PDB file of C-alpha atoms and ligand atoms in Angstrom:
ATOM      1  CA  MET A 309      96.982  68.548  82.330  1.00 83.00           C
ATOM      2  CA  SER A 310      95.531  71.991  81.824  1.00 94.00           C
ATOM      3  CA  ILE A 311      96.617  75.274  80.366  1.00 97.00           C
ATOM      4  CA  LEU A 312      96.300  77.868  83.107  1.00 98.00           C
ATOM      5  CA  LYS A 313      95.174  81.465  82.741  1.00 97.00           C
ATOM      6  CA  VAL A 314      98.110  83.862  82.916  1.00 98.00           C
ATOM      7  CA  ALA A 315      97.792  86.899  85.190  1.00 98.00           C
ATOM      8  CA  ARG A 316      98.993  90.173  83.688  1.00 98.00           C
ATOM      9  CA  ILE A 317     100.448  93.177  85.462  1.00 98.00           C
ATOM     10  CA  GLY A 318      97.658  95.043  87.180  1.00 98.00           C
ATOM     11  CA  HIS A 319      96.387  91.854  88.797  1.00 98.00           C
ATOM     12  CA  PRO A 320      97.517  92.040  92.442  1.00 98.00           C
ATOM     13  CA  VAL A 321      98.771  88.425  92.434  1.00 98.00           C
ATOM     14  CA  VAL A 322     101.643  89.447  90.139  1.00 98.00           C
ATOM     15  CA  ARG A 323     102.779  92.032  92.703  1.00 98.00           C
ATOM     16  CA  THR A 324     102.337  89.983  95.870  1.00 98.00           C
ATOM     17  CA  ARG A 325     105.238  88.205  97.558  1.00 98.00           C
ATOM     18  CA  ALA A 326     104.636  84.468  97.241  1.00 98.00           C
ATOM     19  CA  LYS A 327     104.698  82.111 100.230  1.00 98.00           C
ATOM     20  CA  ASN A 328     107.104  79.259 100.837  1.00 98.00           C
ATOM     21  CA  VAL A 329     105.922  75.805  99.819  1.00 98.00           C
ATOM     22  CA  ASP A 330     105.512  73.262 102.621  1.00 98.00           C
ATOM     23  CA  PRO A 331     107.993  70.587 101.440  1.00 98.00           C
ATOM     24  CA  THR A 332     105.712  67.782 102.622  1.00 98.00           C
ATOM     25  CA  VAL A 333     103.109  68.614  99.960  1.00 98.00           C
ATOM     26  CA  ILE A 334     105.506  68.552  97.002  1.00 98.00           C
ATOM     27  CA  THR A 335     105.124  64.902  96.074  1.00 98.00           C
ATOM     28  CA  GLY A 336     101.342  65.008  96.550  1.00 98.00           C
ATOM     29  CA  ARG A 337      99.053  64.703  93.556  1.00 98.00           C
ATOM     30  CA  ASP A 338      97.683  68.249  93.672  1.00 98.00           C
ATOM     31  CA  PHE A 339     101.106  69.868  93.764  1.00 98.00           C
ATOM     32  CA  GLN A 340     102.510  67.592  91.047  1.00 98.00           C
ATOM     33  CA  ARG A 341      99.523  68.527  88.911  1.00 98.00           C
ATOM     34  CA  LEU A 342     100.243  72.228  89.462  1.00 98.00           C
ATOM     35  CA  LEU A 343     103.806  71.638  88.224  1.00 98.00           C
ATOM     36  CA  ASP A 344     102.552  69.781  85.136  1.00 98.00           C
ATOM     37  CA  ASP A 345     100.036  72.536  84.416  1.00 98.00           C
ATOM     38  CA  MET A 346     102.710  75.227  84.767  1.00 98.00           C
ATOM     39  CA  VAL A 347     104.948  73.383  82.297  1.00 98.00           C
ATOM     40  CA  GLU A 348     102.046  72.951  79.868  1.00 98.00           C
ATOM     41  CA  THR A 349     101.185  76.652  80.207  1.00 98.00           C
ATOM     42  CA  MET A 350     104.820  77.618  79.553  1.00 97.00           C
ATOM     43  CA  HIS A 351     104.819  75.506  76.384  1.00 96.00           C
ATOM     44  CA  GLU A 352     101.443  76.812  75.198  1.00 97.00           C
ATOM     45  CA  TYR A 353     102.607  80.423  75.348  1.00 96.00           C
ATOM     46  CA  HIS A 354     106.160  79.714  74.144  1.00 94.00           C
ATOM     47  CA  GLY A 355     107.664  81.056  77.349  1.00 94.00           C
ATOM     48  CA  VAL A 356     111.030  80.008  78.743  1.00 96.00           C
ATOM     49  CA  GLY A 357     109.675  80.175  82.284  1.00 98.00           C
ATOM     50  CA  VAL A 358     106.530  80.568  84.357  1.00 98.00           C
ATOM     51  CA  ALA A 359     106.295  81.455  88.033  1.00 98.00           C
ATOM     52  CA  ALA A 360     103.310  80.356  90.132  1.00 98.00           C
ATOM     53  CA  PRO A 361     102.053  83.915  90.824  1.00 98.00           C
ATOM     54  CA  GLN A 362     101.682  84.289  87.045  1.00 98.00           C
ATOM     55  CA  VAL A 363      99.076  81.527  87.142  1.00 98.00           C
ATOM     56  CA  HIS A 364      97.317  83.012  90.193  1.00 98.00           C
ATOM     57  CA  VAL A 365      99.044  80.760  92.728  1.00 98.00           C
ATOM     58  CA  GLY A 366     100.895  82.639  95.478  1.00 98.00           C
ATOM     59  CA  LEU A 367     103.581  80.016  96.109  1.00 98.00           C
ATOM     60  CA  ARG A 368     107.368  80.120  95.648  1.00 98.00           C
ATOM     61  CA  VAL A 369     107.479  77.848  92.607  1.00 98.00           C
ATOM     62  CA  ALA A 370     108.705  78.377  89.068  1.00 98.00           C
ATOM     63  CA  VAL A 371     109.378  76.219  86.043  1.00 98.00           C
ATOM     64  CA  LEU A 372     111.737  77.000  83.209  1.00 98.00           C
ATOM     65  CA  GLN A 373     113.039  75.477  80.015  1.00 96.00           C
ATOM     66  CA  VAL A 374     115.177  76.783  77.197  1.00 92.00           C
ATOM     67  CA  PRO A 375     114.679  74.635  74.095  1.00 87.00           C
ATOM     68  CA  ALA A 376     117.848  73.314  72.448  1.00 83.00           C
ATOM     69  CA  GLY A 377     117.090  75.138  69.196  1.00 78.00           C
ATOM     70  CA  ASP A 378     116.594  78.463  70.960  1.00 79.00           C
ATOM     71  CA  GLY A 379     120.194  79.536  70.576  1.00 75.00           C
ATOM     72  CA  ARG A 380     120.231  81.358  73.927  1.00 80.00           C
ATOM     73  CA  GLY A 381     120.469  78.375  76.257  1.00 76.00           C
ATOM     74  CA  GLY A 382     123.634  76.880  74.803  1.00 76.00           C
ATOM     75  CA  ARG A 383     123.667  74.104  72.254  1.00 75.00           C
ATOM     76  CA  ARG A 384     121.847  71.639  74.452  1.00 81.00           C
ATOM     77  CA  GLY A 385     119.407  74.160  75.907  1.00 88.00           C
ATOM     78  CA  VAL A 386     118.123  73.876  79.456  1.00 93.00           C
ATOM     79  CA  PRO A 387     115.772  70.955  80.213  1.00 95.00           C
ATOM     80  CA  VAL A 388     112.465  71.459  82.032  1.00 96.00           C
ATOM     81  CA  SER A 389     113.426  72.511  85.547  1.00 98.00           C
ATOM     82  CA  VAL A 390     111.342  72.970  88.678  1.00 98.00           C
ATOM     83  CA  LEU A 391     112.382  75.561  91.267  1.00 98.00           C
ATOM     84  CA  ILE A 392     110.627  75.316  94.624  1.00 98.00           C
ATOM     85  CA  ASN A 393     111.510  77.753  97.452  1.00 98.00           C
ATOM     86  CA  PRO A 394     114.520  78.917  95.416  1.00 98.00           C
ATOM     87  CA  THR A 395     117.322  81.179  96.564  1.00 98.00           C
ATOM     88  CA  VAL A 396     119.605  82.894  94.086  1.00 98.00           C
ATOM     89  CA  THR A 397     123.097  84.111  94.924  1.00 98.00           C
ATOM     90  CA  PRO A 398     125.031  86.246  92.434  1.00 98.00           C
ATOM     91  CA  LEU A 399     128.474  84.783  91.663  1.00 98.00           C
ATOM     92  CA  SER A 400     129.633  87.643  89.489  1.00 92.00           C
ATOM     93  CA  LYS A 401     129.774  91.373  90.000  1.00 93.00           C
ATOM     94  CA  LYS A 402     129.295  91.712  86.296  1.00 90.00           C
ATOM     95  CA  ARG A 403     125.826  92.321  85.008  1.00 95.00           C
ATOM     96  CA  VAL A 404     124.912  91.989  81.366  1.00 96.00           C
ATOM     97  CA  LEU A 405     122.168  93.639  79.346  1.00 96.00           C
ATOM     98  CA  ASP A 406     119.857  91.558  77.223  1.00 95.00           C
ATOM     99  CA  ILE A 407     116.322  91.550  75.937  1.00 95.00           C
ATOM    100  CA  GLU A 408     113.539  90.177  78.142  1.00 97.00           C
ATOM    101  CA  GLY A 409     109.849  89.683  77.790  1.00 97.00           C
ATOM    102  CA  CYS A 410     107.245  88.283  80.158  1.00 98.00           C
ATOM    103  CA  LEU A 411     103.934  86.471  79.729  1.00 98.00           C
ATOM    104  CA  SER A 412     102.455  88.877  82.299  1.00 98.00           C
ATOM    105  CA  VAL A 413     103.557  91.881  80.195  1.00 98.00           C
ATOM    106  CA  PRO A 414     102.323  90.785  76.760  1.00 96.00           C
ATOM    107  CA  ASP A 415     103.922  91.934  73.496  1.00 96.00           C
ATOM    108  CA  LEU A 416     106.634  94.086  75.087  1.00 97.00           C
ATOM    109  CA  ARG A 417     110.385  93.645  75.348  1.00 97.00           C
ATOM    110  CA  GLY A 418     113.081  95.617  77.117  1.00 97.00           C
ATOM    111  CA  LEU A 419     116.765  95.582  77.952  1.00 97.00           C
ATOM    112  CA  VAL A 420     117.386  94.287  81.466  1.00 98.00           C
ATOM    113  CA  PRO A 421     120.680  94.050  83.390  1.00 98.00           C
ATOM    114  CA  ARG A 422     121.197  90.685  85.138  1.00 98.00           C
ATOM    115  CA  PHE A 423     124.046  88.995  86.938  1.00 98.00           C
ATOM    116  CA  ASP A 424     126.011  86.910  84.476  1.00 96.00           C
ATOM    117  CA  LYS A 425     126.490  84.009  86.873  1.00 97.00           C
ATOM    118  CA  VAL A 426     124.373  82.818  89.811  1.00 98.00           C
ATOM    119  CA  ARG A 427     124.068  79.922  92.226  1.00 98.00           C
ATOM    120  CA  LEU A 428     120.565  78.466  92.487  1.00 98.00           C
ATOM    121  CA  GLU A 429     119.493  76.466  95.519  1.00 98.00           C
ATOM    122  CA  ALA A 430     116.003  74.995  95.374  1.00 98.00           C
ATOM    123  CA  LEU A 431     113.880  71.920  95.865  1.00 98.00           C
ATOM    124  CA  GLY A 432     113.065  69.845  92.796  1.00 98.00           C
ATOM    125  CA  ARG A 433     109.793  68.168  91.926  1.00 98.00           C
ATOM    126  CA  ASP A 434     110.835  65.169  93.993  1.00 98.00           C
ATOM    127  CA  GLY A 435     111.087  67.478  97.021  1.00 98.00           C
ATOM    128  CA  LYS A 436     114.845  67.020  97.238  1.00 98.00           C
ATOM    129  CA  PRO A 437     117.247  69.970  97.451  1.00 98.00           C
ATOM    130  CA  TYR A 438     119.627  70.698  94.604  1.00 98.00           C
ATOM    131  CA  THR A 439     122.195  73.335  93.819  1.00 98.00           C
ATOM    132  CA  LEU A 440     123.448  74.472  90.447  1.00 97.00           C
ATOM    133  CA  VAL A 441     125.520  77.235  88.963  1.00 97.00           C
ATOM    134  CA  ALA A 442     124.095  78.932  85.884  1.00 96.00           C
ATOM    135  CA  SER A 443     125.476  81.566  83.585  1.00 94.00           C
ATOM    136  CA  GLY A 444     124.357  83.619  80.623  1.00 93.00           C
ATOM    137  CA  PHE A 445     120.778  83.235  79.474  1.00 95.00           C
ATOM    138  CA  HIS A 446     120.064  80.395  81.916  1.00 96.00           C
ATOM    139  CA  ALA A 447     121.122  82.660  84.807  1.00 96.00           C
ATOM    140  CA  ARG A 448     118.931  85.403  83.350  1.00 97.00           C
ATOM    141  CA  VAL A 449     115.825  83.209  83.257  1.00 97.00           C
ATOM    142  CA  ILE A 450     116.429  82.060  86.837  1.00 98.00           C
ATOM    143  CA  GLN A 451     116.680  85.676  88.020  1.00 98.00           C
ATOM    144  CA  HIS A 452     113.592  86.693  86.039  1.00 98.00           C
ATOM    145  CA  GLU A 453     111.456  83.846  87.430  1.00 98.00           C
ATOM    146  CA  CYS A 454     112.672  84.242  91.007  1.00 98.00           C
ATOM    147  CA  ASP A 455     111.885  87.970  90.828  1.00 98.00           C
ATOM    148  CA  HIS A 456     108.248  87.013  90.193  1.00 98.00           C
ATOM    149  CA  LEU A 457     108.172  85.237  93.556  1.00 98.00           C
ATOM    150  CA  ASP A 458     108.869  88.581  95.243  1.00 98.00           C
ATOM    151  CA  GLY A 459     106.234  90.406  93.204  1.00 98.00           C
ATOM    152  CA  ASN A 460     108.782  91.927  90.830  1.00 98.00           C
ATOM    153  CA  VAL A 461     108.709  92.009  87.036  1.00 98.00           C
ATOM    154  CA  TYR A 462     111.500  92.828  84.596  1.00 98.00           C
ATOM    155  CA  LEU A 463     110.210  96.359  84.131  1.00 98.00           C
ATOM    156  CA  ASP A 464     111.318  97.076  87.715  1.00 98.00           C
ATOM    157  CA  ARG A 465     114.894  96.089  86.813  1.00 98.00           C
ATOM    158  CA  MET A 466     115.207  98.137  83.642  1.00 98.00           C
ATOM    159  CA  GLU A 467     117.687 100.987  83.762  1.00 97.00           C
ATOM    160  CA  ASP A 468     116.646 102.599  80.498  1.00 97.00           C
ATOM    161  CA  MET A 469     112.887 102.600  79.997  1.00 97.00           C
ATOM    162  CA  LYS A 470     113.453 104.016  76.528  1.00 96.00           C
ATOM    163  CA  THR A 471     114.423 100.510  75.391  1.00 95.00           C
ATOM    164  CA  LEU A 472     110.895  99.261  76.175  1.00 97.00           C
ATOM    165  CA  SER A 473     109.475  98.216  72.810  1.00 96.00           C
ATOM    166  CA  PHE A 474     106.693  96.266  71.225  1.00 97.00           C
ATOM    167  CA  LEU A 475     108.195  93.033  69.924  1.00 94.00           C
ATOM    168  CA  ASP A 476     107.090  93.586  66.336  1.00 94.00           C
ATOM    169  CA  GLU A 477     108.491  97.106  66.247  1.00 93.00           C
ATOM    170  CA  MET A 478     111.723  95.946  67.858  1.00 91.00           C
ATOM    171  CA  GLU A 479     112.090  93.287  65.153  1.00 90.00           C
ATOM    172  CA  ARG A 480     111.192  95.749  62.396  1.00 90.00           C
ATOM    173  CA  PHE A 481     113.770  98.338  63.414  1.00 87.00           C
ATOM    174  CA  SER A 482     116.557  96.005  64.456  1.00 82.00           C
ATOM    175  CA  ARG A 483     116.631  94.464  60.989  1.00 66.00           C
ATOM    176  CA  ARG A 484     119.600  95.621  58.993  1.00 50.00           C
TER     177      ARG A 484
HETATM  178 NI1  LIG B1166     107.957  86.855  83.571  1.00 65.67          NI
END
């Protein structure tokens, strides 16, 4: 496995709509290796998700994981998940504000509104389709990663750019 170089905003790949994956290649060695490398890259940089365009690959693939100890993914967290050719359908009108960051936008955080509950339909790493319903932080990560596949980053979703903060300053001033 390899740690992949992460593309930051300004690199065109981050802003380019990714292409659908041909399902027949999913179980092949090269594609499985890409998935492993994306997971390793996510772990290396302590991210909760990585989308393929962030590692310079213009395909509709993302991986995500919320560790059990994270506190945001429920008590059990969210195990390593692979999303290939995903579609996301909002299941709530309600959107909630929470803090997001992104490996392609280093050091910054901002408040982003996201649907509280979504249905995810995707192919897994075995190439088989699956559907799940996610809420809260899990739903947020799904929306964030799927946005990357359309060339969008969380900054595009922010309603109040004044909340954009460097992580260390945000931590310094949110301390009571
Ligand atoms: Ni991101």
